[in-house]
Coordinates of C-alpha atoms and ligand atoms in Angstrom, one line a residue:
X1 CA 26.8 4.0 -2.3
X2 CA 25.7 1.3 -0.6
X3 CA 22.4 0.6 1.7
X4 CA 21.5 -1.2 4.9
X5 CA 18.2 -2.0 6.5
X6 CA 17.5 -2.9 9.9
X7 CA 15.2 -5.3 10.0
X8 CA 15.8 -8.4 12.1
X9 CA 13.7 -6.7 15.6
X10 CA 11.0 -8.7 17.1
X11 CA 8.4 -5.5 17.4
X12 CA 7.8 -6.3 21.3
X13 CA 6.0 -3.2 21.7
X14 CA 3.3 -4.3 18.7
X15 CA 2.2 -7.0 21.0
X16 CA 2.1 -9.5 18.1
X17 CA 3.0 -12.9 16.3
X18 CA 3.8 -11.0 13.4
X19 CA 7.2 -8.9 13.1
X20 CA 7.1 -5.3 13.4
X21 CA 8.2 -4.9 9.9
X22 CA 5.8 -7.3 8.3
X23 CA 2.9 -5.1 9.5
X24 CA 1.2 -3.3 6.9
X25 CA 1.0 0.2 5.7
X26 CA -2.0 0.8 2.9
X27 CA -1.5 -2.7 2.7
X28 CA 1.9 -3.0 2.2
X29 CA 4.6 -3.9 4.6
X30 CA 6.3 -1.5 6.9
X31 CA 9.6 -2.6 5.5
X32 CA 8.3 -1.9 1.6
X33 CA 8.2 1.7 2.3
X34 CA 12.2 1.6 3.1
X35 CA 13.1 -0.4 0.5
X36 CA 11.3 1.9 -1.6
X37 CA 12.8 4.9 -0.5
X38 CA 16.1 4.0 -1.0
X39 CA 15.3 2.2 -4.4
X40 CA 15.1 6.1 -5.2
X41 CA 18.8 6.8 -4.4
X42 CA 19.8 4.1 -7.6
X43 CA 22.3 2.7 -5.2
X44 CA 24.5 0.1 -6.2
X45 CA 23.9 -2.5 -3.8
X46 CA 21.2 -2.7 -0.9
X47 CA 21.4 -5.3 2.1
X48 CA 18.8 -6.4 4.5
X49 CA 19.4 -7.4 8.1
X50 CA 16.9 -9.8 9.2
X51 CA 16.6 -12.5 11.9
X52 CA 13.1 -12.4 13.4
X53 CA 10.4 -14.4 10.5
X54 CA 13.3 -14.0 8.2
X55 CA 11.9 -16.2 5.6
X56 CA 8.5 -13.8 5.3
X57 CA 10.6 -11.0 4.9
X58 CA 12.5 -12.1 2.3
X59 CA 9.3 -12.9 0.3
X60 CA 8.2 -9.4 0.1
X61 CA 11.4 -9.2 -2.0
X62 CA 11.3 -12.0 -4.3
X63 CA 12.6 -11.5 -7.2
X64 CA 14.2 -8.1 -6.7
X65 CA 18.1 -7.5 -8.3
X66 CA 21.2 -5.9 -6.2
X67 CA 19.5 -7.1 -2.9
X68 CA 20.7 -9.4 -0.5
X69 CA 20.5 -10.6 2.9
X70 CA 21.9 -11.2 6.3
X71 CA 20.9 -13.1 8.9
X72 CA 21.3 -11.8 12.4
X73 CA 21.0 -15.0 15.1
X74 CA 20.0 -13.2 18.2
X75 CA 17.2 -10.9 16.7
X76 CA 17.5 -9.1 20.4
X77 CA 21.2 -8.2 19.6
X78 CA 20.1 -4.4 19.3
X79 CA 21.1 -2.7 16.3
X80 CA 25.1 -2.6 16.6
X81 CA 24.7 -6.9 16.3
X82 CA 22.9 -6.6 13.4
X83 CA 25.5 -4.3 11.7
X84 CA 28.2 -6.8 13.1
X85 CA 25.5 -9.5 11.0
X86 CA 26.3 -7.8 7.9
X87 CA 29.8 -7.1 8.1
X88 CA 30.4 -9.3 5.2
X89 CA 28.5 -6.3 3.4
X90 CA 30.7 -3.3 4.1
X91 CA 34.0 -4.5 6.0
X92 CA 35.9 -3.7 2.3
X93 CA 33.6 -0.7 1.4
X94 CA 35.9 2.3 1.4
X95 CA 33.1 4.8 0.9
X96 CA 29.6 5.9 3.1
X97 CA 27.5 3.3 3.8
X98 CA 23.5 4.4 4.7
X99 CA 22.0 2.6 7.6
X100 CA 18.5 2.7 7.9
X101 CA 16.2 1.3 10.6
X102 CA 13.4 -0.9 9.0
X103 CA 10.7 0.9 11.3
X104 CA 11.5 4.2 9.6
X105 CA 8.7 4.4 6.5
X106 CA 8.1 8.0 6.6
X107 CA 12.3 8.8 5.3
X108 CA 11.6 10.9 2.1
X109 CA 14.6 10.1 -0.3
X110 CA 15.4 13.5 -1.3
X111 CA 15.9 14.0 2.7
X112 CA 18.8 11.4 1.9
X113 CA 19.8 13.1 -0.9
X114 CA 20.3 16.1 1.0
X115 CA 22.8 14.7 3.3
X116 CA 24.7 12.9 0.9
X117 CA 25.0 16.7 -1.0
X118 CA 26.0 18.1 3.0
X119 CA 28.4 15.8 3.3
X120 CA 30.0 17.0 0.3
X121 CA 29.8 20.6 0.8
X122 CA 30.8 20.1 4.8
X123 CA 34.1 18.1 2.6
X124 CA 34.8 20.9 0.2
X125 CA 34.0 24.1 2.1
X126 CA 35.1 23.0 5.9
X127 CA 37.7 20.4 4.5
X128 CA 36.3 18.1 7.3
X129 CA 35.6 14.2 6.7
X130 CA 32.6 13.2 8.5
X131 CA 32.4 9.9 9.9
X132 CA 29.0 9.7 10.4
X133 CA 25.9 12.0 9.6
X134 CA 22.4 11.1 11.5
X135 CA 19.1 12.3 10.4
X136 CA 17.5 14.2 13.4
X137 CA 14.5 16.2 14.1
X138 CA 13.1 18.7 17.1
X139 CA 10.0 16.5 18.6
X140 CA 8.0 18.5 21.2
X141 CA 7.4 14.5 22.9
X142 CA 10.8 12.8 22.3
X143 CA 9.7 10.0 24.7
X144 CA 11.2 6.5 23.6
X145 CA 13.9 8.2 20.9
X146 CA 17.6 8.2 21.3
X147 CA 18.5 11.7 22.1
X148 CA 21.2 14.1 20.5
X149 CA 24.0 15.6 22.9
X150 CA 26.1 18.3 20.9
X151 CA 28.9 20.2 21.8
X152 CA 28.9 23.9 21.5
X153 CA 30.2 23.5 18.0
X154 CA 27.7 22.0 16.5
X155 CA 29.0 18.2 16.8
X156 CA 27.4 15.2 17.8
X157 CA 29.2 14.1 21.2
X158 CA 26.9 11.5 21.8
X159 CA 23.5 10.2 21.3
X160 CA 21.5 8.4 24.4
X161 CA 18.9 5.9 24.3
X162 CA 15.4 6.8 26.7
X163 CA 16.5 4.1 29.4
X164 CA 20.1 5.0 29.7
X165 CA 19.7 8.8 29.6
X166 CA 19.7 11.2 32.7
X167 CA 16.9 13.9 34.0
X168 CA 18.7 16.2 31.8
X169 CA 19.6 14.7 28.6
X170 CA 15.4 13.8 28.8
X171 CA 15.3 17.1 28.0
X172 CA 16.8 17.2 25.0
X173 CA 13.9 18.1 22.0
X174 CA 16.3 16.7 19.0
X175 CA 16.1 12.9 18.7
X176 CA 17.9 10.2 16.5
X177 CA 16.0 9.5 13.5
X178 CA 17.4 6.3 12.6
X179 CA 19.0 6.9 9.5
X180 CA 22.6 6.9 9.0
X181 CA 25.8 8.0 6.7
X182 CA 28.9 6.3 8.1
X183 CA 32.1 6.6 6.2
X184 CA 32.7 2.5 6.8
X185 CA 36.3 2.5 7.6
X186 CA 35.5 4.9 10.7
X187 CA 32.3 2.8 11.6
X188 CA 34.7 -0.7 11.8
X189 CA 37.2 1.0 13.4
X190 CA 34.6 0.7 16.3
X191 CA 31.8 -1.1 15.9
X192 CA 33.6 -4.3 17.7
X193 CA 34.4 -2.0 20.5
X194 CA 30.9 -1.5 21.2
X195 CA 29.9 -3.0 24.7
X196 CA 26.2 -4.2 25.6
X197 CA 23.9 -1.3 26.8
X198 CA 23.9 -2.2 30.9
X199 CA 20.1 -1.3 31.3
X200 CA 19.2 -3.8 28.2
X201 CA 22.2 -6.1 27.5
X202 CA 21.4 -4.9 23.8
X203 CA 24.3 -3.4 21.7
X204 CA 23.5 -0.2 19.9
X205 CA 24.8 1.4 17.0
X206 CA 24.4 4.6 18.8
X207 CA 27.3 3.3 21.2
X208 CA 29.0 3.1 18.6
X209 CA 28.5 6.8 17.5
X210 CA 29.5 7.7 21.0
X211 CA 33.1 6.0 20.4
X212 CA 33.3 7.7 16.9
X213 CA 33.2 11.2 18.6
X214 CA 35.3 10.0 21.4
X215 CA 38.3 8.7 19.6
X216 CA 37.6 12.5 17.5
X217 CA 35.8 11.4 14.4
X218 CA 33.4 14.2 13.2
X219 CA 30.1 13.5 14.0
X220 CA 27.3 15.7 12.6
X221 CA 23.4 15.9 12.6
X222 CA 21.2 16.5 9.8
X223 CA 17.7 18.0 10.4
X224 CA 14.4 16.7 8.8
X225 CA 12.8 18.7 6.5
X226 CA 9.6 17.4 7.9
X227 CA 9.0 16.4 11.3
X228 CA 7.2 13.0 10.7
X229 CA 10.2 11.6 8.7
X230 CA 12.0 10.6 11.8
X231 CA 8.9 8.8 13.2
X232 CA 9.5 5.0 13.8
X233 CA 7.3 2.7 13.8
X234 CA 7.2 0.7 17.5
X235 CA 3.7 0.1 18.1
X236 CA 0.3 0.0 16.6
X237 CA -0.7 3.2 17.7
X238 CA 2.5 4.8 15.6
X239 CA 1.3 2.2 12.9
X240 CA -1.9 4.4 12.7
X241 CA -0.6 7.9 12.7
X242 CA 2.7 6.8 9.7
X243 CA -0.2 5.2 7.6
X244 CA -1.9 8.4 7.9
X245 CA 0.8 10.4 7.4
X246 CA 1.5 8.1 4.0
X247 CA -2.2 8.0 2.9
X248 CA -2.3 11.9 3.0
X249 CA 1.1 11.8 1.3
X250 CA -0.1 9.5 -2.1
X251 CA -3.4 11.9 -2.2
X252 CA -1.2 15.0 -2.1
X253 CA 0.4 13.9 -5.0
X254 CA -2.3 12.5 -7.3
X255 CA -4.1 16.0 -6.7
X256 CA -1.3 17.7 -7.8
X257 CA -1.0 15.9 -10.6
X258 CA -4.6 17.4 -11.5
X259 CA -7.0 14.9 -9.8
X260 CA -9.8 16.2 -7.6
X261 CA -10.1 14.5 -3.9
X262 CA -12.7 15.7 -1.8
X263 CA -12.5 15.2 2.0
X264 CA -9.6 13.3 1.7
X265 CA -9.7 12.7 5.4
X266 CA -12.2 10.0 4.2
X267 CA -10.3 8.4 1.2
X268 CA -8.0 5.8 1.0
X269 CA -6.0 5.4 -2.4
X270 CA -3.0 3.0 -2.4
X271 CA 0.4 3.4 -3.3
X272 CA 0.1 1.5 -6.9
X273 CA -3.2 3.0 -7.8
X274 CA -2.8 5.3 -10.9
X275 CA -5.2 8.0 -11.8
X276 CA -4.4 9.5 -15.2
X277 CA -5.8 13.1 -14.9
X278 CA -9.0 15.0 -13.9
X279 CA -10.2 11.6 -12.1
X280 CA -13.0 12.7 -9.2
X281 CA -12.6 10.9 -6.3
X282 CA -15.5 11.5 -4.0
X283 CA -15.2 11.3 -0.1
X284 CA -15.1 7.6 1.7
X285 CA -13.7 5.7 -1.4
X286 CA -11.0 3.6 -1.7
X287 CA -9.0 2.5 -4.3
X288 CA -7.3 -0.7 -3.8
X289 CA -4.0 -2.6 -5.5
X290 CA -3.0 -2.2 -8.8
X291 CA -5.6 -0.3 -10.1
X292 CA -5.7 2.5 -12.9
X293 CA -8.6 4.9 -13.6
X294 CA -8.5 7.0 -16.9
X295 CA -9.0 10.6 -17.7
X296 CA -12.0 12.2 -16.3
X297 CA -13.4 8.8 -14.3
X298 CA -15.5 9.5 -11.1
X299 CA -15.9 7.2 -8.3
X300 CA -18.7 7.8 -6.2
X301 CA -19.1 8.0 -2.4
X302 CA -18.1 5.2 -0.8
X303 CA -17.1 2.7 -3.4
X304 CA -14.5 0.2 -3.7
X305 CA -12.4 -0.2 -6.6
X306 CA -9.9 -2.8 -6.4
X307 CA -7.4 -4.6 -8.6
X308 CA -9.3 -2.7 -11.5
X309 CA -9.2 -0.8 -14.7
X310 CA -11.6 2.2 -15.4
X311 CA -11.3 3.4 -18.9
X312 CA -11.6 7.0 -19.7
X313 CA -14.6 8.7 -18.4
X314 CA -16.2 6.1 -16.7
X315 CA -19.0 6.5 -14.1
X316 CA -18.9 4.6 -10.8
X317 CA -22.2 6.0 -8.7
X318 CA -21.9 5.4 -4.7
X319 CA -21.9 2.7 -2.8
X320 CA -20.2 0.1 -5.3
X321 CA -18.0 -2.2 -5.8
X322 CA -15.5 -3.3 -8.4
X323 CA -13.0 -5.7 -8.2
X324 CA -10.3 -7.6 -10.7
X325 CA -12.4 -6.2 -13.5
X326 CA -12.3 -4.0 -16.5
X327 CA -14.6 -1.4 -17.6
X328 CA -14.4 -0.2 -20.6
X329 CA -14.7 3.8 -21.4
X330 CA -17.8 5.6 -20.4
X331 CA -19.9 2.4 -19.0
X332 CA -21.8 3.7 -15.5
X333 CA -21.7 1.2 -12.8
X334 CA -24.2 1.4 -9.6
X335 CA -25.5 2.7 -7.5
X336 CA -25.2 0.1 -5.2
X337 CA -23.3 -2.2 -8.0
X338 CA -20.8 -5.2 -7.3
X339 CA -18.7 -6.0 -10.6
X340 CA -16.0 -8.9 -9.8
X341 CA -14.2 -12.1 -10.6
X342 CA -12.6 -10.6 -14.1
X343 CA -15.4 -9.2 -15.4
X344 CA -15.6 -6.6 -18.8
X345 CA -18.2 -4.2 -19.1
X346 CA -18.5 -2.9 -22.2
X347 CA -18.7 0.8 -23.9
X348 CA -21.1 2.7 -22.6
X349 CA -22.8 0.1 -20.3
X350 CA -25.2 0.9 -17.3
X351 CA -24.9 -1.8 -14.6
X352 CA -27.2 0.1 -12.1
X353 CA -28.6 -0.5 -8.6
X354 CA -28.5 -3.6 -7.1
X355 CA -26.9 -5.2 -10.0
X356 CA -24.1 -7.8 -9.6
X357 CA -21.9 -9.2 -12.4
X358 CA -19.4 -12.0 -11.9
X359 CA -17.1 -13.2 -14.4
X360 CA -19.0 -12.3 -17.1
X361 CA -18.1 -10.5 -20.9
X362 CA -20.9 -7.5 -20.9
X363 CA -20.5 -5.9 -24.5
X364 CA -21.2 -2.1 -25.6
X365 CA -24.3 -0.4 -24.6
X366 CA -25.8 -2.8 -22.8
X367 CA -28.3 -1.9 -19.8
X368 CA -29.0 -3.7 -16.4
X369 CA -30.3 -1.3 -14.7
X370 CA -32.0 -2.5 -11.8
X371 CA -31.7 -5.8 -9.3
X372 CA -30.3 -8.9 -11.3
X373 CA -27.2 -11.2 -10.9
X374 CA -25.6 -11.8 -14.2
X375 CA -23.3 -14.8 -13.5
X376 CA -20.5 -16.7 -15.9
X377 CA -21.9 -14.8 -18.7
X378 CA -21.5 -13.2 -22.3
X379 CA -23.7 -10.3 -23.2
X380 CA -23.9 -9.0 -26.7
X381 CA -23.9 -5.3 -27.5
X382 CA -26.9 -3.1 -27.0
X383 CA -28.8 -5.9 -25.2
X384 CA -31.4 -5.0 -22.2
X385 CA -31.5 -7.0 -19.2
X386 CA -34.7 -5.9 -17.0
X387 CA -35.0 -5.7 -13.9
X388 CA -34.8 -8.7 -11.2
X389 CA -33.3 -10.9 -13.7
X390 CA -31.2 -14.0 -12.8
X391 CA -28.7 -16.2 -14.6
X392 CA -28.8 -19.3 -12.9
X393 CA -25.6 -20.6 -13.3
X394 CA -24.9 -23.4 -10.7
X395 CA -26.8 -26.5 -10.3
X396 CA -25.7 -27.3 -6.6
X397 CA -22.4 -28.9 -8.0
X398 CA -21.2 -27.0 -11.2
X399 CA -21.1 -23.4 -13.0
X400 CA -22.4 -22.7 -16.3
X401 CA -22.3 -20.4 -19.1
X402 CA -24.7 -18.5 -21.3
X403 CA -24.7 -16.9 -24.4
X404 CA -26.3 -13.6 -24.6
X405 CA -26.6 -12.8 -28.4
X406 CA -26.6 -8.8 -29.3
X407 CA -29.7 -6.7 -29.1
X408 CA -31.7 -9.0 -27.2
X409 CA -34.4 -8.5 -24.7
X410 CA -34.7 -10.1 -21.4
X411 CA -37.7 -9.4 -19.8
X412 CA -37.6 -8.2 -15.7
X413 CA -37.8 -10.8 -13.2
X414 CA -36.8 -14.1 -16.4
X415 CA -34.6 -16.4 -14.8
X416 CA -32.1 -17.7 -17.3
X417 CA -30.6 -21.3 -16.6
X418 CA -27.5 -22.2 -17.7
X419 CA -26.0 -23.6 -19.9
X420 CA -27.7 -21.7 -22.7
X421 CA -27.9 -19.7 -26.0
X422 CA -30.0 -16.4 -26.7
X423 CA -29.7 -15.6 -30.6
X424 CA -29.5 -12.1 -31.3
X425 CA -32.9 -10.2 -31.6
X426 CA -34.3 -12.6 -28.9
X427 CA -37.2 -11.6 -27.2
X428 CA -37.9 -12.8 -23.6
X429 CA -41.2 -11.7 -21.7
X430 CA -41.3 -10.6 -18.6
X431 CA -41.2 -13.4 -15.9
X432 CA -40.5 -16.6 -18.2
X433 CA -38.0 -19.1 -17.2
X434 CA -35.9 -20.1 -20.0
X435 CA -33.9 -23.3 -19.6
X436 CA -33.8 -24.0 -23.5
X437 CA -31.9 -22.2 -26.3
X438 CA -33.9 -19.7 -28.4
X439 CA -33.2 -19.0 -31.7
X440 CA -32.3 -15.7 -33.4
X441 CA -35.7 -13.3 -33.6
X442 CA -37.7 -15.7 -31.6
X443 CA -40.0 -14.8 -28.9
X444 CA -40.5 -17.0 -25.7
X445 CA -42.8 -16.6 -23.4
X446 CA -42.8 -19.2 -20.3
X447 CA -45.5 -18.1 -17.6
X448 CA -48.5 -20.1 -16.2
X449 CA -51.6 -18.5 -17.2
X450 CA -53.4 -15.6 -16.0
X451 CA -56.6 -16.4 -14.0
X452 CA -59.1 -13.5 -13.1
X453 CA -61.9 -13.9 -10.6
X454 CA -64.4 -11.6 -10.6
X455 CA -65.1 -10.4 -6.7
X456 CA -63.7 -13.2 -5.0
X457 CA -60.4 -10.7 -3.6
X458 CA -63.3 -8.6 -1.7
X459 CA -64.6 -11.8 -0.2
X460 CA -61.6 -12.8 1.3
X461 CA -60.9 -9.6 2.7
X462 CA -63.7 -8.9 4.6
Ligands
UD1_1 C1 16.4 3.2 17.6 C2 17.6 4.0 18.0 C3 17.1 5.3 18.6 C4 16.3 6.1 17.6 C5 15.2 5.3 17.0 C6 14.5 5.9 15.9 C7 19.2 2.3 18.7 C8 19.9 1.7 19.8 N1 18.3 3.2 19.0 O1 15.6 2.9 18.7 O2 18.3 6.1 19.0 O3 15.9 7.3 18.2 O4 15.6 4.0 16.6 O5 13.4 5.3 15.5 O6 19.5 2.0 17.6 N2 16.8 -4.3 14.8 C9 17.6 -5.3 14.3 N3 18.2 -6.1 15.2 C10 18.1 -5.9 16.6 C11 17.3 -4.8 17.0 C12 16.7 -4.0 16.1 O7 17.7 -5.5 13.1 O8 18.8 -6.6 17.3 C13 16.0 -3.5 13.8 C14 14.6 -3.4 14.1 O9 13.9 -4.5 13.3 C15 14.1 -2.0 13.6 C16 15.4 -1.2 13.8 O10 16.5 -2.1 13.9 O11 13.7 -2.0 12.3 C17 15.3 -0.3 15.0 O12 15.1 -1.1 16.1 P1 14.1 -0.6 17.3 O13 14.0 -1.6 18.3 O14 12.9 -0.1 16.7 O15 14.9 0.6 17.9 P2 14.4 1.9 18.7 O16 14.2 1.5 20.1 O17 13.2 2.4 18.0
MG2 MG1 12.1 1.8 16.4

């Protein structure tokens, strides 16, 4: 079978510079969600109908096989013009053809699946070809949707748009879903015939279902399994409601699949995030991009995890952030930790509170528990970084690195300036500032000297 997406539309109704399509989902566009869909289905060829920002459009799909692409010149055609745009792509085809409005994100592939199977059985049981099945629903609102006029047989007579329909047909509950199965030699036997809508000017493939029916091709409906399926997507508002209805849809799944989501009103995983198993996600998180956290890893209240890899077991306390970094299995990050710019955390590393690492190689068991920035670094295992210590690594124009050996000590509040060394078993006290290389086992020490006066702190305060 082959596939077509609609997706030349300006989006009037979004109010914006940006193309209805391009708009974002769980930050991916509106149109990715179709594409995706119907990448389910292994069909043999899909085609895309744009006009409106085509070039963006087509970068979303760079690099994808079996895809190509029409241009549609007057982007307010309607939806009949952009089928006549892609005639190229089915005017041979001498089988079904699915036509899918680009605004539909919320289609479920098996709900394709099950009308490709009806119109099988409806073949071989009622020995009826249908020219065309539509996916329809029962919405309590059907403002702004297409509505479905049957006869008392069950068959679609005709479907009317919200501007063209009369009192009556308004209250009709089952609406066009915007998703199609036309056997293509009945759909070109018409779709030229198909005259501009007189309240719009637009031409709509729906027209062209009423001519099906009225030249007495059989026209059937197929119903939803779920409501929100046959939602499009025409303003921001409807934006809001399908992402939550896709947001709820990814956690549904990764629960199943034996991950533990509390309040998942609050969280926000998206759709390439992996979570391998008995991962804890705790309420307000949100897991970001091409991220995969291992067996048994918990991210705490209100962190971000983004572009990331959490190794098995792994410990991220609340409130912090990791991004395009790697840490390794069982390392605890945060509270109140921000790990970024391809950093590694090592084995069993604690980067506590307060604690920011960027671009920097931490090895195994290495503590930083409290308040430093540890900048274009390499930390060897088991070394302690105390609290309130700084790398310096920029002098105003330049970033440099240092060398953290293993089992060192850096004493809270030293202030390490880069470029350096620290040989292993280094010892730094507490409050030094090291701008020289120390050598393996050394001690340095860097502070000016202590000075105690006897009473003089009472005198000046009183
Ligand atoms: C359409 C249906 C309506 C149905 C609803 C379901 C028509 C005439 N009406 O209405 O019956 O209930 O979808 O959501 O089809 N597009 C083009 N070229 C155009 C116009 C639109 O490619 O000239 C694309 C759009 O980018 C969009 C899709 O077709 O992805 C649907 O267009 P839209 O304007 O959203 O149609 P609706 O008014 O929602
Ligand atoms: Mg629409």
């Amino acid at each position: 079978m082959r596939a077509l997406i609609l997706a030349a539309g300006l989006g009037s109704r979004f109010r914006s510079e940006k193309a209805k399509v391009l708009h974002t989902i769980m930050n991916k566009p509106v149109i990715w969600y179709v594409y995706q869909t119907i990448k389910e289905l292994n069909m043999q060829d899909i085609a895309i109908v744009v006009g409106h920002q085509a070039e963006e459009v087509r970068k979303i799909f760079e690099g994808e096989e079996n895809l190509f692409f029409f241009y549609q010149k007057n982007p307010k055609g309607g939806t009949a013009d952009a089928l006549i745009s892609a005639i190229d792509f089915w005017r041979d085809y001498q089988d079904y053809i699915l036509v899918i409005n680009g605004d539909a994100p919320l289609v479920k592939s098996q709900t394709i699946k099950n009308m490709q199977r009806y119109i099988h059985l409806v073949e071989e049981y009622e020995n009826i070809k249908l020219s065309a099945l539509i996916l329809s629903s029962f919405l309590p609102d059907p403002t702004g949707y297409g509505r479905v006029v049957k006869d008392n047989q069950g068959n679609v007579i005709k479907i009317v748009e919200e501007k063209d329909a009369s009192f009556e047909e308004k209250q009709i509950k089952e609406i066009n879903g915007g998703v199609y199965l036309f056997y293509s030699p009945h759909l070109l036997s018409v779709i030229f015939s198909v005259k501009p809508s007189p309240a719009s000017g637009e031409l709509y493939l729906t027209e062209a279902i009423n001519l099906m029916s009225q030249r007495g091709y059989i026209v059937r409906s197929f119903m939803a399994e779920e409501q929100a399926e046959v939602m499009g997507v025409n303003n921001r508002w409807e934006l809001a409601i399908a992402e939550n209805v896709i947001r709820l849809r990814i956690l549904e799944r990764l629960a199943k699949d034996g991950n533990t989501i509390h309040q998942p009103e609050t969280v926000w995983i998206e759709p390439d995030v992996i979570l391998e198993g008995n991962v804890e996600i705790e309420p307000g998180v949100a897991i970001m991009g091409n991220s995969r956290l291992g067996k048994g890893v918990r991210v705490g209240r209100g962190s971000i995890i983004q572009n990331s890899i959490l190794e098995e077991g792994v410990v991220v306390e609340p409130y912090s952030i990791v991004r395009d970094s790697y840490v390794k299995s069982k390392a605890v990050v945060g509270p109140f930790a921000h790990i970024r710019n391809q950093s590694v955390i090592g084995e069993e590393s604690h980067m506590g509170n307060f604690v920011e690492v960027k671009a920097s190689h931490i090895g195994k068991r290495v503590n930083a528990k409290h308040l430093a920035y540890i900048g274009d670094a390499n930390i060897g295992d088991r070394t302690n970084v105390g609290a309130g210590v700084v790398f310096a690594n920029y002098d105003g124009k330049r970033k440099y690195q240092s060398y953290v050996g293993e089992n060192v000590f850096i004493g809270s509040n030293s202030l390490i300036i880069a470029p350096i060394q620290l040989g292993n078993y280094s010892y730094i006290a507490g409050g030094s500032v090291i701008n020289e290389n120390i050598e393996e086992g050394a001690l340095a020490i860097s502070r000016a000297k202590l000075r105690i006066l006897k009473d003089k702190g009472k005198e000046k305060l009183t």
